[in-house]
Amino acid sequence: MNTRLCCLQLSHQFYEQAIGAEILSMVTYGEMPDMPGTFTDDLSNLVAHAKLKVGVTELMLSDAPGGSTSENGKRVTICITTNEVEESKRIYEALRQEGQVNMPFKEEPFSPGFGDVTDKFGVTFQIYTEIED
């Protein structure tokens, strides 16, 4: 399995549709100012810095160069919470396409709709439904 978080250049359209993400900005290693020719072709196409907006939340992400290892504590699972089972299931189904189901989406004692999936880019998501009292 590739240790990169994900190559946002290839995945941004997928995430726009699956979780409603909007790319606010994105810079590859090759586009970094004052560093022309510093990176190999493989690295120059990876994302050095990207800002996404999902709902009202902004996330900042970057690709890790191939061959690098992720230390314990640096691995990430992203949890997406909605207030509607149907919306949670829609997101889960979109993310599982060509990915791996870790836990099927279903009702759990702690949530009316929960599932865990690793998408086709190797990013793990927990989809959690929280119904407010």
The first five atom37 places (N, CA, C, CB, O) and aatype in JSON, in Angstrom:
{
  "aatype": [12, 2, 16, 1, 10, 4, 4, 10, 5, 10, 15, 8, 5, 13, 18, 6, 5, 0, 9, 7, 0, 6, 9, 10, 15, 12, 19, 16, 18, 7, 6, 12, 14, 3, 12, 14, 7, 16, 13, 16, 3, 3, 10, 15, 2, 10, 19, 0, 8, 0, 11, 10, 11, 19, 7, 19, 16, 6, 10, 12, 10, 15, 3, 0, 14, 7, 7, 15, 16, 15, 6, 2, 7, 11, 1, 19, 16, 9, 4, 9, 16, 16, 2, 6, 19, 6, 6, 15, 11, 1, 9, 18, 6, 0, 10, 1, 5, 6, 7, 5, 19, 2, 12, 14, 13, 11, 6, 6, 14, 13, 15, 14, 7, 13, 7, 3, 19, 16, 3, 11, 13, 7, 19, 16, 13, 5, 9, 18, 16, 6, 9, 6, 3],
  "atom_mask": [
    [1, 1, 1, 1, 1],
    [1, 1, 1, 1, 1],
    [1, 1, 1, 1, 1],
    [1, 1, 1, 1, 1],
    [1, 1, 1, 1, 1],
    [1, 1, 1, 1, 1],
    [1, 1, 1, 1, 1],
    [1, 1, 1, 1, 1],
    [1, 1, 1, 1, 1],
    [1, 1, 1, 1, 1],
    [1, 1, 1, 1, 1],
    [1, 1, 1, 1, 1],
    [1, 1, 1, 1, 1],
    [1, 1, 1, 1, 1],
    [1, 1, 1, 1, 1],
    [1, 1, 1, 1, 1],
    [1, 1, 1, 1, 1],
    [1, 1, 1, 1, 1],
    [1, 1, 1, 1, 1],
    [1, 1, 1, 0, 1],
    [1, 1, 1, 1, 1],
    [1, 1, 1, 1, 1],
    [1, 1, 1, 1, 1],
    [1, 1, 1, 1, 1],
    [1, 1, 1, 1, 1],
    [1, 1, 1, 1, 1],
    [1, 1, 1, 1, 1],
    [1, 1, 1, 1, 1],
    [1, 1, 1, 1, 1],
    [1, 1, 1, 0, 1],
    [1, 1, 1, 1, 1],
    [1, 1, 1, 1, 1],
    [1, 1, 1, 1, 1],
    [1, 1, 1, 1, 1],
    [1, 1, 1, 1, 1],
    [1, 1, 1, 1, 1],
    [1, 1, 1, 0, 1],
    [1, 1, 1, 1, 1],
    [1, 1, 1, 1, 1],
    [1, 1, 1, 1, 1],
    [1, 1, 1, 1, 1],
    [1, 1, 1, 1, 1],
    [1, 1, 1, 1, 1],
    [1, 1, 1, 1, 1],
    [1, 1, 1, 1, 1],
    [1, 1, 1, 1, 1],
    [1, 1, 1, 1, 1],
    [1, 1, 1, 1, 1],
    [1, 1, 1, 1, 1],
    [1, 1, 1, 1, 1],
    [1, 1, 1, 1, 1],
    [1, 1, 1, 1, 1],
    [1, 1, 1, 1, 1],
    [1, 1, 1, 1, 1],
    [1, 1, 1, 0, 1],
    [1, 1, 1, 1, 1],
    [1, 1, 1, 1, 1],
    [1, 1, 1, 1, 1],
    [1, 1, 1, 1, 1],
    [1, 1, 1, 1, 1],
    [1, 1, 1, 1, 1],
    [1, 1, 1, 1, 1],
    [1, 1, 1, 1, 1],
    [1, 1, 1, 1, 1],
    [1, 1, 1, 1, 1],
    [1, 1, 1, 0, 1],
    [1, 1, 1, 0, 1],
    [1, 1, 1, 1, 1],
    [1, 1, 1, 1, 1],
    [1, 1, 1, 1, 1],
    [1, 1, 1, 1, 1],
    [1, 1, 1, 1, 1],
    [1, 1, 1, 0, 1],
    [1, 1, 1, 1, 1],
    [1, 1, 1, 1, 1],
    [1, 1, 1, 1, 1],
    [1, 1, 1, 1, 1],
    [1, 1, 1, 1, 1],
    [1, 1, 1, 1, 1],
    [1, 1, 1, 1, 1],
    [1, 1, 1, 1, 1],
    [1, 1, 1, 1, 1],
    [1, 1, 1, 1, 1],
    [1, 1, 1, 1, 1],
    [1, 1, 1, 1, 1],
    [1, 1, 1, 1, 1],
    [1, 1, 1, 1, 1],
    [1, 1, 1, 1, 1],
    [1, 1, 1, 1, 1],
    [1, 1, 1, 1, 1],
    [1, 1, 1, 1, 1],
    [1, 1, 1, 1, 1],
    [1, 1, 1, 1, 1],
    [1, 1, 1, 1, 1],
    [1, 1, 1, 1, 1],
    [1, 1, 1, 1, 1],
    [1, 1, 1, 1, 1],
    [1, 1, 1, 1, 1],
    [1, 1, 1, 0, 1],
    [1, 1, 1, 1, 1],
    [1, 1, 1, 1, 1],
    [1, 1, 1, 1, 1],
    [1, 1, 1, 1, 1],
    [1, 1, 1, 1, 1],
    [1, 1, 1, 1, 1],
    [1, 1, 1, 1, 1],
    [1, 1, 1, 1, 1],
    [1, 1, 1, 1, 1],
    [1, 1, 1, 1, 1],
    [1, 1, 1, 1, 1],
    [1, 1, 1, 1, 1],
    [1, 1, 1, 1, 1],
    [1, 1, 1, 0, 1],
    [1, 1, 1, 1, 1],
    [1, 1, 1, 0, 1],
    [1, 1, 1, 1, 1],
    [1, 1, 1, 1, 1],
    [1, 1, 1, 1, 1],
    [1, 1, 1, 1, 1],
    [1, 1, 1, 1, 1],
    [1, 1, 1, 1, 1],
    [1, 1, 1, 0, 1],
    [1, 1, 1, 1, 1],
    [1, 1, 1, 1, 1],
    [1, 1, 1, 1, 1],
    [1, 1, 1, 1, 1],
    [1, 1, 1, 1, 1],
    [1, 1, 1, 1, 1],
    [1, 1, 1, 1, 1],
    [1, 1, 1, 1, 1],
    [1, 1, 1, 1, 1],
    [1, 1, 1, 1, 1],
    [1, 1, 1, 1, 1]
  ],
  "atom_positions": [
    [[0.84, -1.19, 0.0], [0.0, 0.0, 0.0], [0.88, 1.24, 0.0], [-0.95, 0.0, 1.22], [1.86, 1.32, 0.75]],
    [[0.55, 2.2, -0.81], [1.3, 3.44, -0.91], [1.12, 4.23, 0.38], [0.84, 4.27, -2.14], [0.02, 4.3, 0.92]],
    [[2.2, 4.81, 0.89], [2.13, 5.53, 2.16], [1.68, 6.98, 2.0], [3.47, 5.51, 2.83], [1.52, 7.68, 3.0]],
    [[1.46, 7.42, 0.78], [1.0, 8.79, 0.58], [-0.42, 8.94, 1.1], [1.07, 9.18, -0.89], [-1.23, 8.03, 1.01]],
    [[-0.71, 10.12, 1.66], [-2.07, 10.4, 2.11], [-3.02, 10.2, 0.94], [-2.19, 11.85, 2.68], [-3.96, 9.41, 1.03]],
    [[-2.79, 10.89, -0.14], [-3.49, 10.68, -1.41], [-2.93, 11.7, -2.38], [-5.05, 10.83, -1.25], [-2.48, 12.77, -1.97]],
    [[-2.96, 11.38, -3.64], [-2.5, 12.36, -4.63], [-3.7, 13.21, -4.99], [-1.87, 11.67, -5.9], [-4.55, 12.8, -5.78]],
    [[-3.77, 14.39, -4.42], [-4.94, 15.26, -4.6], [-5.14, 15.68, -6.04], [-4.81, 16.48, -3.73], [-6.26, 15.99, -6.44]],
    [[-4.06, 15.69, -6.84], [-4.23, 16.03, -8.24], [-5.17, 15.05, -8.91], [-2.87, 16.05, -8.96], [-5.94, 15.43, -9.79]],
    [[-5.11, 13.78, -8.52], [-5.94, 12.75, -9.13], [-7.27, 12.57, -8.42], [-5.21, 11.45, -9.15], [-8.23, 12.09, -9.03]],
    [[-7.35, 12.94, -7.17], [-8.52, 12.59, -6.38], [-9.5, 13.73, -6.12], [-8.08, 12.06, -5.09], [-10.59, 13.49, -5.59]],
    [[-9.15, 14.96, -6.47], [-10.02, 16.07, -6.06], [-11.44, 15.96, -6.62], [-9.42, 17.38, -6.48], [-12.39, 16.29, -5.92]],
    [[-11.6, 15.52, -7.86], [-12.96, 15.39, -8.4], [-13.75, 14.31, -7.66], [-12.91, 15.08, -9.9], [-14.95, 14.46, -7.43]],
    [[-13.07, 13.23, -7.3], [-13.7, 12.16, -6.53], [-14.25, 12.7, -5.21], [-12.71, 11.01, -6.27], [-15.4, 12.44, -4.87]],
    [[-13.43, 13.44, -4.47], [-13.85, 13.97, -3.17], [-14.9, 15.07, -3.31], [-12.66, 14.49, -2.41], [-15.75, 15.22, -2.44]],
    [[-14.84, 15.84, -4.39], [-15.87, 16.84, -4.62], [-17.24, 16.18, -4.69], [-15.59, 17.64, -5.91], [-18.21, 16.67, -4.11]],
    [[-17.31, 15.05, -5.41], [-18.59, 14.35, -5.57], [-18.95, 13.53, -4.34], [-18.55, 13.45, -6.79], [-20.11, 13.53, -3.92]],
    [[-17.99, 12.83, -3.75], [-18.28, 11.91, -2.65], [-18.66, 12.62, -1.37], [-17.09, 11.02, -2.4], [-19.63, 12.23, -0.71]],
    [[-17.92, 13.66, -0.99], [-18.17, 14.3, 0.31], [-18.47, 15.79, 0.19], [-16.98, 14.1, 1.22], [-18.54, 16.48, 1.21]],
    [[-18.65, 16.29, -1.02], [-18.98, 17.69, -1.2], [-17.83, 18.63, -0.92], [0.0, 0.0, 0.0], [-18.04, 19.78, -0.53]],
    [[-16.6, 18.14, -1.11], [-15.41, 18.98, -0.85], [-15.23, 19.99, -1.97], [-14.15, 18.11, -0.7], [-15.49, 19.71, -3.14]],
    [[-14.77, 21.16, -1.6], [-14.43, 22.21, -2.56], [-12.94, 22.5, -2.4], [-15.3, 23.52, -2.34], [-12.48, 22.78, -1.29]],
    [[-12.19, 22.45, -3.49], [-10.76, 22.76, -3.45], [-10.62, 24.28, -3.44], [-9.99, 22.12, -4.66], [-11.02, 24.95, -4.4]],
    [[-10.07, 24.82, -2.37], [-9.88, 26.27, -2.26], [-8.54, 26.69, -2.85], [-9.97, 26.72, -0.8], [-8.44, 27.74, -3.49]],
    [[-7.51, 25.85, -2.64], [-6.2, 26.14, -3.23], [-5.4, 24.85, -3.27], [-5.44, 27.23, -2.41], [-5.63, 23.93, -2.48]],
    [[-4.45, 24.79, -4.22], [-3.61, 23.61, -4.33], [-2.3, 24.0, -5.03], [-4.34, 22.49, -5.11], [-2.31, 24.63, -6.08]],
    [[-1.18, 23.6, -4.42], [0.15, 23.87, -4.97], [0.94, 22.56, -4.95], [0.89, 24.99, -4.16], [1.02, 21.9, -3.91]],
    [[1.51, 22.18, -6.08], [2.33, 20.97, -6.12], [3.75, 21.33, -5.68], [2.34, 20.33, -7.54], [4.12, 22.51, -5.63]],
    [[4.55, 20.29, -5.37], [5.95, 20.55, -5.02], [6.66, 21.24, -6.18], [6.67, 19.22, -4.66], [7.49, 22.12, -5.95]],
    [[6.33, 20.87, -7.41], [6.96, 21.49, -8.58], [6.58, 22.93, -8.78], [0.0, 0.0, 0.0], [7.3, 23.66, -9.46]],
    [[5.47, 23.38, -8.22], [5.01, 24.76, -8.35], [5.47, 25.65, -7.21], [3.51, 24.79, -8.43], [5.17, 26.85, -7.2]],
    [[6.18, 25.09, -6.26], [6.6, 25.89, -5.1], [7.55, 27.0, -5.55], [7.28, 24.99, -4.03], [8.51, 26.76, -6.28]],
    [[7.28, 28.22, -5.1], [8.11, 29.35, -5.52], [9.54, 29.24, -4.98], [7.48, 30.66, -5.06], [9.77, 28.64, -3.92]],
    [[10.47, 29.8, -5.7], [11.89, 29.86, -5.3], [12.55, 28.49, -5.2], [12.01, 30.56, -3.97], [13.6, 28.37, -4.58]],
    [[11.94, 27.46, -5.8], [12.53, 26.13, -5.74], [12.46, 25.42, -7.09], [11.82, 25.3, -4.68], [12.25, 24.2, -7.12]],
    [[12.63, 26.12, -8.2], [12.5, 25.47, -9.5], [13.58, 24.39, -9.67], [12.6, 26.5, -10.63], [14.74, 24.59, -9.32]],
    [[13.17, 23.25, -10.22], [14.1, 22.17, -10.51], [14.62, 21.43, -9.3], [0.0, 0.0, 0.0], [15.53, 20.62, -9.43]],
    [[14.06, 21.68, -8.11], [14.54, 21.06, -6.89], [14.03, 19.63, -6.75], [14.12, 21.88, -5.69], [14.7, 18.79, -6.15]],
    [[12.86, 19.35, -7.27], [12.19, 18.07, -7.05], [12.23, 17.19, -8.28], [10.76, 18.3, -6.62], [12.26, 17.68, -9.41]],
    [[12.24, 15.86, -8.07], [12.17, 14.91, -9.18], [10.81, 15.03, -9.85], [12.42, 13.45, -8.69], [9.89, 15.62, -9.28]],
    [[10.69, 14.48, -11.05], [9.41, 14.53, -11.76], [8.3, 13.88, -10.94], [9.52, 13.84, -13.12], [7.18, 14.4, -10.88]],
    [[8.6, 12.74, -10.31], [7.59, 12.06, -9.5], [7.1, 12.95, -8.36], [8.16, 10.75, -8.94], [5.9, 13.05, -8.12]],
    [[8.02, 13.58, -7.67], [7.67, 14.42, -6.53], [7.05, 15.73, -6.97], [8.91, 14.69, -5.68], [6.17, 16.25, -6.28]],
    [[7.47, 16.28, -8.08], [6.99, 17.59, -8.49], [5.49, 17.6, -8.78], [7.74, 18.06, -9.71], [4.86, 18.67, -8.73]],
    [[4.9, 16.45, -9.08], [3.47, 16.39, -9.36], [2.62, 16.14, -8.12], [3.19, 15.32, -10.36], [1.39, 16.22, -8.18]],
    [[3.25, 15.85, -6.99], [2.5, 15.63, -5.76], [2.14, 16.96, -5.11], [3.3, 14.76, -4.78], [2.79, 17.98, -5.35]],
    [[1.1, 16.94, -4.3], [0.59, 18.15, -3.68], [1.4, 18.49, -2.43], [-0.89, 18.0, -3.33], [1.48, 17.7, -1.49]],
    [[1.99, 19.68, -2.44], [2.73, 20.17, -1.28], [1.79, 20.79, -0.26], [3.8, 21.19, -1.7], [2.0, 20.68, 0.95]],
    [[0.74, 21.43, -0.75], [-0.22, 22.1, 0.14], [-1.55, 22.24, -0.59], [0.31, 23.5, 0.62], [-1.59, 22.73, -1.72]],
    [[-2.62, 21.81, 0.05], [-3.96, 22.0, -0.5], [-4.9, 22.38, 0.64], [-4.47, 20.72, -1.23], [-4.74, 21.93, 1.77]],
    [[-5.86, 23.2, 0.31], [-6.89, 23.58, 1.28], [-8.23, 23.18, 0.69], [-6.84, 25.14, 1.62], [-8.58, 23.58, -0.42]],
    [[-8.98, 22.37, 1.45], [-10.31, 21.91, 1.06], [-11.34, 22.48, 2.0], [-10.38, 20.37, 1.04], [-11.05, 22.75, 3.17]],
    [[-12.52, 22.68, 1.49], [-13.63, 23.08, 2.34], [-14.7, 22.0, 2.23], [-14.2, 24.49, 1.94], [-15.15, 21.67, 1.14]],
    [[-15.1, 21.45, 3.38], [-16.17, 20.47, 3.46], [-17.2, 21.05, 4.41], [-15.65, 19.05, 3.93], [-16.95, 21.15, 5.61]],
    [[-18.35, 21.42, 3.88], [-19.34, 22.12, 4.7], [-18.78, 23.46, 5.1], [0.0, 0.0, 0.0], [-18.43, 24.27, 4.24]],
    [[-18.68, 23.72, 6.39], [-18.1, 24.98, 6.86], [-16.68, 24.79, 7.39], [-18.98, 25.58, 7.96], [-16.07, 25.73, 7.9]],
    [[-16.16, 23.57, 7.26], [-14.84, 23.25, 7.79], [-13.79, 23.27, 6.69], [-14.86, 21.88, 8.49], [-14.01, 22.75, 5.6]],
    [[-12.64, 23.87, 6.99], [-11.52, 23.86, 6.06], [-10.48, 22.87, 6.54], [-10.91, 25.28, 5.91], [-10.13, 22.84, 7.72]],
    [[-9.97, 22.05, 5.61], [-8.93, 21.08, 5.9], [-7.7, 21.42, 5.08], [-9.41, 19.63, 5.61], [-7.82, 21.87, 3.94]],
    [[-6.53, 21.21, 5.64], [-5.29, 21.42, 4.89], [-4.59, 20.08, 4.8], [-4.37, 22.51, 5.58], [-4.42, 19.4, 5.81]],
    [[-4.19, 19.69, 3.58], [-3.62, 18.38, 3.3], [-2.38, 18.5, 2.44], [-4.64, 17.48, 2.62], [-2.17, 19.52, 1.77]],
    [[-1.55, 17.46, 2.46], [-0.44, 17.37, 1.52], [-0.12, 15.91, 1.28], [0.81, 18.12, 2.04], [-0.4, 15.06, 2.12]],
    [[0.48, 15.63, 0.12], [0.94, 14.29, -0.18], [2.27, 14.04, 0.52], [1.08, 14.07, -1.7], [3.07, 14.96, 0.67]],
    [[2.49, 12.81, 0.96], [3.79, 12.41, 1.48], [4.53, 11.76, 0.32], [3.65, 11.42, 2.72], [3.96, 10.94, -0.4]],
    [[5.79, 12.1, 0.12], [6.54, 11.51, -1.0], [6.57, 9.99, -0.9], [7.97, 12.05, -1.02], [6.66, 9.44, 0.19]],
    [[6.49, 9.31, -2.05], [6.56, 7.86, -2.09], [7.84, 7.37, -1.44], [0.0, 0.0, 0.0], [8.88, 8.02, -1.54]],
    [[7.76, 6.24, -0.78], [8.92, 5.69, -0.11], [9.08, 6.17, 1.31], [0.0, 0.0, 0.0], [9.85, 5.59, 2.08]],
    [[8.37, 7.24, 1.68], [8.45, 7.69, 3.07], [7.54, 6.82, 3.92], [8.06, 9.21, 3.2], [6.56, 6.26, 3.41]],
    [[7.86, 6.69, 5.17], [7.02, 5.87, 6.05], [6.25, 6.79, 6.98], [7.88, 4.87, 6.85], [6.7, 7.87, 7.35]],
    [[5.08, 6.33, 7.34], [4.26, 7.08, 8.3], [4.48, 6.49, 9.68], [2.75, 7.04, 7.91], [4.27, 5.3, 9.89]],
    [[4.89, 7.33, 10.61], [5.11, 6.89, 11.98], [3.78, 6.75, 12.7], [6.03, 7.87, 12.73], [2.79, 7.38, 12.32]],
    [[3.76, 5.9, 13.75], [2.57, 5.83, 14.57], [2.24, 7.24, 15.06], [2.76, 4.85, 15.77], [3.13, 8.0, 15.44]],
    [[0.96, 7.57, 15.06], [0.55, 8.91, 15.45], [0.44, 9.84, 14.26], [0.0, 0.0, 0.0], [-0.14, 10.92, 14.38]],
    [[0.99, 9.45, 13.12], [0.92, 10.28, 11.93], [-0.11, 9.71, 10.94], [2.3, 10.39, 11.26], [-0.43, 10.35, 9.94]],
    [[-0.62, 8.52, 11.21], [-1.64, 7.92, 10.37], [-2.97, 8.54, 10.74], [-1.68, 6.37, 10.53], [-3.19, 8.92, 11.89]],
    [[-3.87, 8.65, 9.75], [-5.11, 9.38, 9.97], [-6.31, 8.58, 9.5], [-5.06, 10.72, 9.27], [-6.26, 7.93, 8.45]],
    [[-7.38, 8.62, 10.26], [-8.69, 8.2, 9.83], [-9.57, 9.44, 9.93], [-9.26, 6.99, 10.68], [-9.59, 10.1, 10.97]],
    [[-10.28, 9.73, 8.87], [-11.14, 10.91, 8.85], [-12.56, 10.46, 9.18], [-11.09, 11.63, 7.46], [-13.07, 9.53, 8.57]],
    [[-13.18, 11.12, 10.13], [-14.56, 10.82, 10.5], [-15.45, 11.94, 9.97], [-14.71, 10.66, 12.05], [-15.25, 13.12, 10.27]],
    [[-16.44, 11.54, 9.18], [-17.41, 12.5, 8.66], [-18.73, 12.24, 9.38], [-17.57, 12.37, 7.1], [-19.23, 11.11, 9.39]],
    [[-19.28, 13.28, 9.99], [-20.52, 13.15, 10.74], [-21.62, 13.92, 10.04], [-20.34, 13.65, 12.19], [-21.44, 15.07, 9.64]],
    [[-22.77, 13.27, 9.9], [-23.96, 13.96, 9.38], [-25.1, 13.76, 10.38], [-24.36, 13.42, 7.97], [-24.97, 13.0, 11.34]],
    [[-26.2, 14.46, 10.14], [-27.39, 14.33, 10.97], [-28.47, 13.51, 10.29], [-27.93, 15.7, 11.33], [-29.59, 13.41, 10.8]],
    [[-28.16, 12.92, 9.12], [-29.15, 12.16, 8.38], [-28.56, 10.85, 7.9], [-29.68, 12.98, 7.19], [-27.5, 10.83, 7.27]],
    [[-29.23, 9.74, 8.2], [-28.75, 8.42, 7.8], [-28.59, 8.34, 6.28], [-29.72, 7.32, 8.29], [-27.61, 7.78, 5.8]],
    [[-29.54, 8.89, 5.54], [-29.49, 8.82, 4.09], [-28.24, 9.53, 3.53], [-30.76, 9.44, 3.48], [-27.6, 9.04, 2.6]],
    [[-27.89, 10.67, 4.11], [-26.7, 11.4, 3.66], [-25.43, 10.64, 4.04], [-26.68, 12.82, 4.27], [-24.49, 10.58, 3.25]],
    [[-25.4, 10.08, 5.24], [-24.25, 9.27, 5.65], [-24.07, 8.09, 4.71], [-24.42, 8.78, 7.1], [-22.95, 7.8, 4.29]],
    [[-25.16, 7.42, 4.38], [-25.07, 6.26, 3.48], [-24.61, 6.68, 2.09], [-26.43, 5.54, 3.39], [-23.83, 5.96, 1.46]],
    [[-25.08, 7.82, 1.6], [-24.66, 8.31, 0.28], [-23.16, 8.53, 0.25], [-25.41, 9.62, -0.08], [-22.48, 8.12, -0.69]],
    [[-22.63, 9.17, 1.29], [-21.18, 9.43, 1.38], [-20.42, 8.11, 1.46], [-20.85, 10.32, 2.6], [-19.43, 7.92, 0.76]],
    [[-20.88, 7.21, 2.3], [-20.24, 5.9, 2.46], [-20.18, 5.17, 1.12], [-21.0, 5.04, 3.5], [-19.13, 4.66, 0.72]],
    [[-21.31, 5.11, 0.42], [-21.37, 4.4, -0.86], [-20.43, 5.04, -1.89], [-22.81, 4.4, -1.4], [-19.8, 4.33, -2.67]],
    [[-20.35, 6.35, -1.89], [-19.46, 7.03, -2.84], [-18.0, 6.72, -2.53], [-19.69, 8.56, -2.81], [-17.21, 6.49, -3.45]],
    [[-17.63, 6.72, -1.26], [-16.24, 6.48, -0.88], [-15.82, 5.03, -1.06], [-16.03, 6.89, 0.56], [-14.64, 4.76, -1.27]],
    [[-16.74, 4.08, -0.98], [-16.38, 2.67, -1.09], [-16.17, 2.21, -2.53], [-17.44, 1.83, -0.44], [-15.67, 1.11, -2.75]],
    [[-16.56, 3.02, -3.51], [-16.37, 2.63, -4.91], [-14.89, 2.41, -5.18], [-16.95, 3.71, -5.86], [-14.09, 3.33, -5.03]],
    [[-14.53, 1.21, -5.59], [-13.16, 0.8, -5.88], [-12.28, 0.82, -4.62], [-12.55, 1.71, -6.94], [-11.06, 0.74, -4.72]],
    [[-12.9, 0.92, -3.46], [-12.16, 0.93, -2.2], [-12.36, -0.37, -1.45], [0.0, 0.0, 0.0], [-12.66, -1.41, -2.04]],
    [[-12.18, -0.31, -0.15], [-12.27, -1.49, 0.71], [-13.2, -1.2, 1.87], [-10.87, -1.92, 1.22], [-13.03, -0.21, 2.58]],
    [[-14.18, -2.06, 2.06], [-15.1, -1.93, 3.19], [-14.41, -2.51, 4.42], [-16.46, -2.65, 2.91], [-14.04, -3.69, 4.43]],
    [[-14.24, -1.7, 5.44], [-13.67, -2.16, 6.71], [-14.77, -2.56, 7.68], [-12.8, -1.07, 7.33], [-14.61, -3.47, 8.49]],
    [[-15.89, -1.86, 7.59], [-17.07, -2.15, 8.42], [-18.29, -1.72, 7.62], [-17.0, -1.42, 9.83], [-18.41, -0.54, 7.28]],
    [[-19.19, -2.65, 7.31], [-20.36, -2.28, 6.51], [-21.19, -1.18, 7.18], [-21.23, -3.5, 6.26], [-21.23, -1.08, 8.4]],
    [[-21.84, -0.37, 6.35], [-22.7, 0.69, 6.86], [-23.97, 0.07, 7.4], [-23.02, 1.73, 5.75], [-24.69, -0.63, 6.69]],
    [[-24.25, 0.33, 8.69], [-25.46, -0.2, 9.31], [-25.72, 0.53, 10.63], [-25.34, -1.72, 9.55], [-24.91, 1.34, 11.08]],
    [[-26.85, 0.23, 11.21], [-27.18, 0.79, 12.52], [-26.29, 0.13, 13.57], [-28.68, 0.58, 12.85], [-26.09, -1.09, 13.56]],
    [[-25.77, 0.94, 14.48], [-24.94, 0.47, 15.59], [-25.53, 1.01, 16.89], [-23.44, 0.92, 15.41], [-26.32, 1.95, 16.85]],
    [[-25.17, 0.44, 18.04], [-25.69, 0.94, 19.31], [-25.39, 2.43, 19.54], [-25.13, 0.13, 20.45], [-26.13, 3.1, 20.25]],
    [[-24.33, 2.93, 18.96], [-23.91, 4.31, 19.16], [-24.33, 5.25, 18.03], [-22.43, 4.37, 19.33], [-24.11, 6.46, 18.11]],
    [[-24.92, 4.69, 16.95], [-25.29, 5.51, 15.8], [-26.35, 4.81, 14.97], [-24.05, 5.82, 14.94], [-26.29, 3.59, 14.8]],
    [[-27.33, 5.56, 14.44], [-28.33, 4.94, 13.57], [-27.78, 4.59, 12.18], [-29.51, 5.86, 13.41], [-28.44, 3.9, 11.41]],
    [[-26.57, 5.05, 11.87], [-25.92, 4.73, 10.61], [-24.43, 4.98, 10.69], [0.0, 0.0, 0.0], [-24.0, 6.13, 10.8]],
    [[-23.64, 3.9, 10.64], [-22.19, 4.02, 10.77], [-21.52, 3.0, 9.85], [-21.74, 3.8, 12.24], [-22.0, 1.89, 9.67]],
    [[-20.39, 3.41, 9.27], [-19.59, 2.5, 8.47], [-18.16, 2.99, 8.4], [0.0, 0.0, 0.0], [-17.89, 4.17, 8.66]],
    [[-17.25, 2.1, 8.04], [-15.82, 2.41, 7.94], [-15.32, 1.87, 6.61], [-15.0, 1.8, 9.14], [-15.54, 0.7, 6.29]],
    [[-14.67, 2.71, 5.84], [-14.23, 2.35, 4.5], [-12.88, 2.99, 4.19], [-15.28, 2.76, 3.45], [-12.61, 4.11, 4.62]],
    [[-12.05, 2.29, 3.45], [-10.82, 2.87, 2.93], [-11.04, 3.1, 1.44], [-9.56, 1.94, 3.19], [-11.33, 2.15, 0.7]],
    [[-10.92, 4.34, 1.0], [-11.25, 4.66, -0.39], [-10.16, 4.18, -1.35], [-11.45, 6.16, -0.56], [-9.14, 3.64, -0.92]],
    [[-10.38, 4.38, -2.63], [-9.46, 3.88, -3.65], [-8.1, 4.57, -3.62], [-10.07, 4.05, -5.01], [-7.18, 4.13, -4.3]],
    [[-7.97, 5.63, -2.85], [-6.69, 6.33, -2.72], [-5.97, 5.95, -1.43], [-6.91, 7.84, -2.77], [-4.91, 6.49, -1.13]],
    [[-6.55, 5.02, -0.65], [-5.91, 4.56, 0.57], [-6.23, 5.39, 1.79], [0.0, 0.0, 0.0], [-5.57, 5.25, 2.82]],
    [[-7.22, 6.27, 1.71], [-7.62, 7.11, 2.84], [-8.79, 6.43, 3.55], [-8.0, 8.56, 2.38], [-9.77, 6.05, 2.91]],
    [[-8.69, 6.28, 4.88], [-9.74, 5.63, 5.65], [-10.71, 6.67, 6.21], [-9.13, 4.79, 6.78], [-10.31, 7.68, 6.78]],
    [[-11.99, 6.37, 6.04], [-13.06, 7.25, 6.52], [-14.0, 6.45, 7.41], [-13.84, 7.88, 5.34], [-14.33, 5.31, 7.11]],
    [[-14.44, 7.07, 8.51], [-15.55, 6.57, 9.29], [-16.7, 7.52, 9.01], [-15.21, 6.49, 10.85], [-16.57, 8.74, 9.13]],
    [[-17.83, 6.95, 8.63], [-19.03, 7.76, 8.37], [-19.98, 7.53, 9.53], [-19.71, 7.38, 6.98], [-20.42, 6.4, 9.78]],
    [[-20.28, 8.59, 10.24], [-21.02, 8.52, 11.5], [-22.26, 9.39, 11.4], [-20.14, 8.96, 12.69], [-22.19, 10.55, 10.99]],
    [[-23.41, 8.82, 11.78], [-24.65, 9.59, 11.83], [-24.97, 9.89, 13.29], [-25.82, 8.82, 11.15], [-25.01, 9.0, 14.13]],
    [[-25.19, 11.16, 13.56], [-25.52, 11.6, 14.91], [-26.85, 12.3, 14.86], [-24.42, 12.52, 15.51], [-26.97, 13.39, 14.28]],
    [[-27.85, 11.71, 15.45], [-29.17, 12.32, 15.5], [-29.26, 13.13, 16.79], [-30.3, 11.25, 15.41], [-29.1, 12.59, 17.89]],
    [[-29.54, 14.42, 16.64], [-29.64, 15.29, 17.81], [-30.96, 15.05, 18.52], [-29.51, 16.77, 17.41], [-31.99, 14.86, 17.88]],
    [[-30.93, 15.06, 19.85], [-32.14, 14.86, 20.66], [-33.01, 16.09, 20.66], [-31.79, 14.49, 22.1], [-34.07, 16.11, 21.28]]
  ]
}
